[in-house]
Amino acid sequence: MKKLFSLTLSLLMLIACSLGTVSAFAAEGEEPTPVDLRDCTVTLQYASTTYTGKALRPTVKVQYNDIALVQGQDYKVQYSANTACGTAQVKLTGTGDYTGAVSRSFKILPGRVTGMSTSRTTTTITMNWKHVPGAAVYRVYQSTSANGNYSKVATVSGNKAKISKLSAGKKYYFKIAACGKKDGSYAGPLSAVLNTGTRPSTVSIKSVTKSGTNLKIRWNKVTCSGYEVRYSTDKKMKKGVKTVKITKSSATSTTIKKIKKGSTYYAQVRAYLSFPNKVYNGSYSKVTSSSYSNLYASYSSKYVNNKDRTTNLRIASKAIDGTVIQPGQTFSFNKVVGKRTKSRGYKEAYVFSGSGTVMGVGGGICQVASTMFNTALLANVSIVERHQHSQRVTYVPLGRDAAIMWGSQDFRWKNNTGMPIKIKMSVKDGTISCKFYTSKEAKPKKVSLKVSQRGKNFTLRRYVGGKVNYTAKSKY
């Protein structure tokens, strides 16, 4: 009977222990020893969570060996700093058969950035997104490929960022993270990849030329995905406009067939940057005509900032601008420009006189003639008449100047190209330019200009195909 009682008591004690009613057992009549919570396993429902603006209380799981402790009976829970982004604290204090205290923490982070949109220029990308509750700042990360390495490029306090100093017509990829603290800490998850790009540069058309029923359009390459070409017989590009899409980014020309023989055509080109679901277009080029759009030869020189002299340059250049010289025709500077008089707006400026200078009406326009002389040299046209200055000039290389004087000295050249040449002159921002244009796509043979000097004597030789075809002598 005694053995049966002892066995029954042992069984009851084992059941009580398994129910967690005691933490340790002593001999009959002794108090149990409390268990320190530091010896227990404490697990929070999550290590981090998303900010909601409300107090966040993750559930707590406490276990001692195989025994699950009961909140309120075996321990109490206290939460602090659990309403704002940052590190929240959870403090557990033992009660009953459990003693001591332990602390755990979890992070409160802003949510993911969404609602992203962009605008762009050729060098900047501006991003906007929806405000993320709890965010103190946002960090922007950039890459040149969707799956590449991302580097931080900006930290902003608002939901907008402008990234500058980018390359035109190039694709860029961004990710954005909302951060709970102003120093960028407590960052939420990165946004989805934002695929975007800069606007392509404006294309510059090199020529629009006709050959029979073909229209060839050439342009300078820019960084992009492709080009869009539009053309019409309407100068204003409003009627009968047709469009051709070029999908090769390396393309610099296209030929349109079956055009009208007797019509003048006008064309524009723009570059585009494409993504699977969007396209960013650059600006259209200036409208270019099939009439005299091929740059055949050009030369520019710098002029000094003198108001009256610059006025003379502009008047003479304006008189020449737009002049068309037919094949076999000879251009005469004096004939086209005319006599330089005050009634025509010319001002007094310094001119050479012997070894010195004096004031003279139309002073400085020899620079117009000299600039054209160099264009004519490069165009490989026949130089009919050219005179040197009595003194050295600085706006063109020595030996490559052309002096003019009404009634005695002219500058003349003959169009031997077999094509009409249109002359375009401009005087702007300290540079005077002379350009020869043709309607057909053509270039002169390669020209080499060499000037030799012996003392005060200068000899200019023009080489074409290794042979000299023009010589001019000067002495200053």
mmCIF file of N, CA and C in Angstrom, residues 250-323:
data_model
loop_
_atom_site.group_PDB
_atom_site.id
_atom_site.type_symbol
_atom_site.label_atom_id
_atom_site.label_comp_id
_atom_site.label_asym_id
_atom_site.label_seq_id
_atom_site.Cartn_x
_atom_site.Cartn_y
_atom_site.Cartn_z
ATOM 1 N N SER A 250 22.633 53.839 -85.126
ATOM 2 C CA SER A 250 23.858 54.265 -85.811
ATOM 3 C C SER A 250 23.578 54.927 -87.157
ATOM 4 N N ALA A 251 22.324 54.976 -87.567
ATOM 5 C CA ALA A 251 21.975 55.526 -88.885
ATOM 6 C C ALA A 251 22.273 57.019 -88.953
ATOM 7 N N THR A 252 22.767 57.460 -90.094
ATOM 8 C CA THR A 252 23.019 58.886 -90.321
ATOM 9 C C THR A 252 22.427 59.361 -91.642
ATOM 10 N N SER A 253 21.661 58.505 -92.303
ATOM 11 C CA SER A 253 21.027 58.914 -93.559
ATOM 12 C C SER A 253 19.898 57.960 -93.910
ATOM 13 N N THR A 254 19.032 58.424 -94.774
ATOM 14 C CA THR A 254 17.990 57.572 -95.340
ATOM 15 C C THR A 254 17.639 58.095 -96.722
ATOM 16 N N THR A 255 17.228 57.201 -97.595
ATOM 17 C CA THR A 255 16.835 57.576 -98.954
ATOM 18 C C THR A 255 15.366 57.246 -99.159
ATOM 19 N N ILE A 256 14.622 58.260 -99.545
ATOM 20 C CA ILE A 256 13.192 58.098 -99.807
ATOM 21 C C ILE A 256 12.988 58.050 -101.316
ATOM 22 N N LYS A 257 12.317 57.037 -101.771
ATOM 23 C CA LYS A 257 12.154 56.829 -103.211
ATOM 24 C C LYS A 257 10.773 57.275 -103.698
ATOM 25 N N LYS A 258 10.689 57.420 -105.018
ATOM 26 C CA LYS A 258 9.441 57.761 -105.708
ATOM 27 C C LYS A 258 8.890 59.118 -105.287
ATOM 28 N N ILE A 259 9.768 60.120 -105.225
ATOM 29 C CA ILE A 259 9.303 61.477 -104.961
ATOM 30 C C ILE A 259 9.020 62.175 -106.288
ATOM 31 N N LYS A 260 8.418 63.342 -106.207
ATOM 32 C CA LYS A 260 8.095 64.107 -107.412
ATOM 33 C C LYS A 260 9.345 64.804 -107.934
ATOM 34 N N LYS A 261 9.617 64.638 -109.187
ATOM 35 C CA LYS A 261 10.842 65.183 -109.774
ATOM 36 C C LYS A 261 10.922 66.703 -109.696
ATOM 37 N N GLY A 262 9.862 67.379 -110.053
ATOM 38 C CA GLY A 262 9.928 68.828 -110.175
ATOM 39 C C GLY A 262 9.648 69.594 -108.904
ATOM 40 N N SER A 263 9.528 68.924 -107.775
ATOM 41 C CA SER A 263 9.151 69.597 -106.527
ATOM 42 C C SER A 263 10.344 69.776 -105.595
ATOM 43 N N THR A 264 10.284 70.846 -104.811
ATOM 44 C CA THR A 264 11.254 71.055 -103.736
ATOM 45 C C THR A 264 10.705 70.402 -102.478
ATOM 46 N N TYR A 265 11.552 69.646 -101.804
ATOM 47 C CA TYR A 265 11.121 68.949 -100.595
ATOM 48 C C TYR A 265 11.770 69.573 -99.365
ATOM 49 N N TYR A 266 11.063 69.419 -98.246
ATOM 50 C CA TYR A 266 11.542 69.915 -96.960
ATOM 51 C C TYR A 266 11.534 68.747 -95.976
ATOM 52 N N ALA A 267 12.514 68.734 -95.096
ATOM 53 C CA ALA A 267 12.636 67.585 -94.186
ATOM 54 C C ALA A 267 13.044 68.026 -92.792
ATOM 55 N N GLN A 268 12.666 67.202 -91.818
ATOM 56 C CA GLN A 268 13.089 67.357 -90.428
ATOM 57 C C GLN A 268 13.431 65.979 -89.877
ATOM 58 N N VAL A 269 14.322 65.961 -88.906
ATOM 59 C CA VAL A 269 14.716 64.701 -88.263
ATOM 60 C C VAL A 269 14.735 64.912 -86.754
ATOM 61 N N ARG A 270 14.263 63.920 -86.026
ATOM 62 C CA ARG A 270 14.423 63.946 -84.572
ATOM 63 C C ARG A 270 14.829 62.556 -84.095
ATOM 64 N N ALA A 271 15.543 62.532 -82.985
ATOM 65 C CA ALA A 271 15.977 61.265 -82.384
ATOM 66 C C ALA A 271 14.975 60.854 -81.309
ATOM 67 N N TYR A 272 14.922 59.556 -81.031
ATOM 68 C CA TYR A 272 14.051 59.078 -79.954
ATOM 69 C C TYR A 272 14.781 58.029 -79.123
ATOM 70 N N LEU A 273 14.351 57.915 -77.877
ATOM 71 C CA LEU A 273 14.868 56.905 -76.952
ATOM 72 C C LEU A 273 13.688 56.030 -76.565
ATOM 73 N N SER A 274 13.792 54.730 -76.808
ATOM 74 C CA SER A 274 12.634 53.849 -76.614
ATOM 75 C C SER A 274 12.846 52.835 -75.501
ATOM 76 N N PHE A 275 11.742 52.563 -74.800
ATOM 77 C CA PHE A 275 11.625 51.494 -73.829
ATOM 78 C C PHE A 275 10.475 50.599 -74.294
ATOM 79 N N PRO A 276 10.300 49.422 -73.704
ATOM 80 C CA PRO A 276 9.222 48.533 -74.155
ATOM 81 C C PRO A 276 7.837 49.178 -74.154
ATOM 82 N N ASN A 277 7.594 50.098 -73.221
ATOM 83 C CA ASN A 277 6.238 50.665 -73.123
ATOM 84 C C ASN A 277 6.204 52.189 -73.196
ATOM 85 N N LYS A 278 7.300 52.816 -73.625
ATOM 86 C CA LYS A 278 7.304 54.278 -73.726
ATOM 87 C C LYS A 278 8.427 54.740 -74.636
ATOM 88 N N VAL A 279 8.267 55.959 -75.153
ATOM 89 C CA VAL A 279 9.248 56.554 -76.056
ATOM 90 C C VAL A 279 9.456 58.010 -75.655
ATOM 91 N N TYR A 280 10.717 58.436 -75.604
ATOM 92 C CA TYR A 280 11.047 59.831 -75.338
ATOM 93 C C TYR A 280 11.623 60.435 -76.612
ATOM 94 N N ASN A 281 10.986 61.488 -77.105
ATOM 95 C CA ASN A 281 11.418 62.114 -78.351
ATOM 96 C C ASN A 281 12.268 63.348 -78.099
ATOM 97 N N GLY A 282 13.277 63.537 -78.936
ATOM 98 C CA GLY A 282 14.024 64.773 -78.941
ATOM 99 C C GLY A 282 13.278 65.811 -79.761
ATOM 100 N N SER A 283 13.836 67.004 -79.872
ATOM 101 C CA SER A 283 13.213 68.055 -80.681
ATOM 102 C C SER A 283 13.535 67.826 -82.152
ATOM 103 N N TYR A 284 12.619 68.241 -83.003
ATOM 104 C CA TYR A 284 12.871 68.148 -84.435
ATOM 105 C C TYR A 284 13.953 69.148 -84.837
ATOM 106 N N SER A 285 14.726 68.770 -85.825
ATOM 107 C CA SER A 285 15.724 69.677 -86.393
ATOM 108 C C SER A 285 15.021 70.823 -87.108
ATOM 109 N N LYS A 286 15.792 71.812 -87.507
ATOM 110 C CA LYS A 286 15.241 72.882 -88.326
ATOM 111 C C LYS A 286 14.802 72.299 -89.666
ATOM 112 N N VAL A 287 13.773 72.902 -90.237
ATOM 113 C CA VAL A 287 13.313 72.459 -91.554
ATOM 114 C C VAL A 287 14.405 72.758 -92.575
ATOM 115 N N THR A 288 14.804 71.744 -93.326
ATOM 116 C CA THR A 288 15.866 71.895 -94.327
ATOM 117 C C THR A 288 15.315 71.578 -95.707
ATOM 118 N N SER A 289 15.636 72.442 -96.657
ATOM 119 C CA SER A 289 15.127 72.301 -98.018
ATOM 120 C C SER A 289 16.066 71.454 -98.864
ATOM 121 N N SER A 290 15.491 70.799 -99.863
ATOM 122 C CA SER A 290 16.314 70.050 -100.818
ATOM 123 C C SER A 290 17.049 71.000 -101.760
ATOM 124 N N SER A 291 16.707 72.273 -101.665
ATOM 125 C CA SER A 291 17.378 73.291 -102.475
ATOM 126 C C SER A 291 18.516 73.897 -101.667
ATOM 127 N N TYR A 292 19.758 73.641 -102.081
ATOM 128 C CA TYR A 292 20.965 74.189 -101.459
ATOM 129 C C TYR A 292 21.060 73.856 -99.967
ATOM 130 N N SER A 293 21.062 72.595 -99.651
ATOM 131 C CA SER A 293 21.216 72.183 -98.251
ATOM 132 C C SER A 293 22.504 71.409 -98.012
ATOM 133 N N ASN A 294 23.246 71.116 -99.075
ATOM 134 C CA ASN A 294 24.496 70.372 -98.928
ATOM 135 C C ASN A 294 25.654 71.340 -98.709
ATOM 136 N N LEU A 295 26.273 71.264 -97.525
ATOM 137 C CA LEU A 295 27.413 72.137 -97.233
ATOM 138 C C LEU A 295 28.621 71.658 -98.029
ATOM 139 N N TYR A 296 29.060 72.501 -98.938
ATOM 140 C CA TYR A 296 30.153 72.132 -99.839
ATOM 141 C C TYR A 296 31.507 72.540 -99.268
ATOM 142 N N ALA A 297 31.598 73.752 -98.727
ATOM 143 C CA ALA A 297 32.846 74.236 -98.121
ATOM 144 C C ALA A 297 32.512 75.402 -97.199
ATOM 145 N N SER A 298 33.358 75.624 -96.197
ATOM 146 C CA SER A 298 33.109 76.734 -95.268
ATOM 147 C C SER A 298 34.402 77.181 -94.606
ATOM 148 N N TYR A 299 34.393 78.432 -94.150
ATOM 149 C CA TYR A 299 35.536 78.975 -93.411
ATOM 150 C C TYR A 299 35.012 80.083 -92.502
ATOM 151 N N SER A 300 35.626 80.219 -91.325
ATOM 152 C CA SER A 300 35.243 81.258 -90.362
ATOM 153 C C SER A 300 36.477 81.970 -89.842
ATOM 154 N N SER A 301 36.312 83.238 -89.489
ATOM 155 C CA SER A 301 37.396 84.009 -88.880
ATOM 156 C C SER A 301 36.822 84.849 -87.744
ATOM 157 N N LYS A 302 37.672 85.232 -86.822
ATOM 158 C CA LYS A 302 37.262 86.020 -85.666
ATOM 159 C C LYS A 302 37.432 87.513 -85.946
ATOM 160 N N TYR A 303 36.500 88.322 -85.441
ATOM 161 C CA TYR A 303 36.624 89.773 -85.593
ATOM 162 C C TYR A 303 36.638 90.449 -84.226
ATOM 163 N N VAL A 304 37.264 91.642 -84.182
ATOM 164 C CA VAL A 304 37.384 92.381 -82.926
ATOM 165 C C VAL A 304 36.072 93.084 -82.618
ATOM 166 N N ASN A 305 35.871 93.390 -81.350
ATOM 167 C CA ASN A 305 34.626 94.030 -80.927
ATOM 168 C C ASN A 305 34.725 95.540 -81.110
ATOM 169 N N ASN A 306 34.470 95.984 -82.336
ATOM 170 C CA ASN A 306 34.459 97.404 -82.679
ATOM 171 C C ASN A 306 33.119 97.682 -83.355
ATOM 172 N N LYS A 307 32.294 98.531 -82.746
ATOM 173 C CA LYS A 307 30.916 98.718 -83.196
ATOM 174 C C LYS A 307 30.813 99.117 -84.662
ATOM 175 N N ASP A 308 31.548 100.155 -85.075
ATOM 176 C CA ASP A 308 31.432 100.641 -86.454
ATOM 177 C C ASP A 308 31.994 99.634 -87.448
ATOM 178 N N ARG A 309 33.124 99.033 -87.105
ATOM 179 C CA ARG A 309 33.715 98.035 -88.003
ATOM 180 C C ARG A 309 32.781 96.830 -88.152
ATOM 181 N N THR A 310 32.182 96.399 -87.028
ATOM 182 C CA THR A 310 31.257 95.270 -87.077
ATOM 183 C C THR A 310 30.031 95.598 -87.923
ATOM 184 N N THR A 311 29.564 96.839 -87.843
ATOM 185 C CA THR A 311 28.445 97.264 -88.697
ATOM 186 C C THR A 311 28.803 97.093 -90.163
ATOM 187 N N ASN A 312 30.011 97.477 -90.535
ATOM 188 C CA ASN A 312 30.459 97.330 -91.928
ATOM 189 C C ASN A 312 30.504 95.859 -92.344
ATOM 190 N N LEU A 313 30.986 95.007 -91.445
ATOM 191 C CA LEU A 313 31.031 93.568 -91.741
ATOM 192 C C LEU A 313 29.626 93.031 -92.013
ATOM 193 N N ARG A 314 28.675 93.467 -91.199
ATOM 194 C CA ARG A 314 27.306 92.965 -91.335
ATOM 195 C C ARG A 314 26.657 93.433 -92.637
ATOM 196 N N ILE A 315 26.860 94.703 -93.001
ATOM 197 C CA ILE A 315 26.236 95.225 -94.225
ATOM 198 C C ILE A 315 26.783 94.499 -95.451
ATOM 199 N N ALA A 316 28.113 94.345 -95.519
ATOM 200 C CA ALA A 316 28.721 93.673 -96.672
ATOM 201 C C ALA A 316 28.309 92.206 -96.731
ATOM 202 N N SER A 317 28.286 91.538 -95.580
ATOM 203 C CA SER A 317 27.911 90.117 -95.545
ATOM 204 C C SER A 317 26.455 89.923 -95.941
ATOM 205 N N LYS A 318 25.600 90.841 -95.500
ATOM 206 C CA LYS A 318 24.185 90.750 -95.852
ATOM 207 C C LYS A 318 23.973 90.897 -97.350
ATOM 208 N N ALA A 319 24.795 91.748 -97.986
ATOM 209 C CA ALA A 319 24.680 91.942 -99.435
ATOM 210 C C ALA A 319 25.035 90.661 -100.193
ATOM 211 N N ILE A 320 25.955 89.886 -99.649
ATOM 212 C CA ILE A 320 26.403 88.646 -100.305
ATOM 213 C C ILE A 320 25.493 87.475 -99.985
ATOM 214 N N ASP A 321 24.967 87.444 -98.754
ATOM 215 C CA ASP A 321 24.208 86.294 -98.265
ATOM 216 C C ASP A 321 23.059 85.935 -99.209
ATOM 217 N N GLY A 322 23.017 84.675 -99.612
ATOM 218 C CA GLY A 322 21.954 84.195 -100.488
ATOM 219 C C GLY A 322 22.275 84.260 -101.967
ATOM 220 N N THR A 323 23.426 84.827 -102.317
ATOM 221 C CA THR A 323 23.816 84.913 -103.728
ATOM 222 C C THR A 323 24.062 83.518 -104.296
#
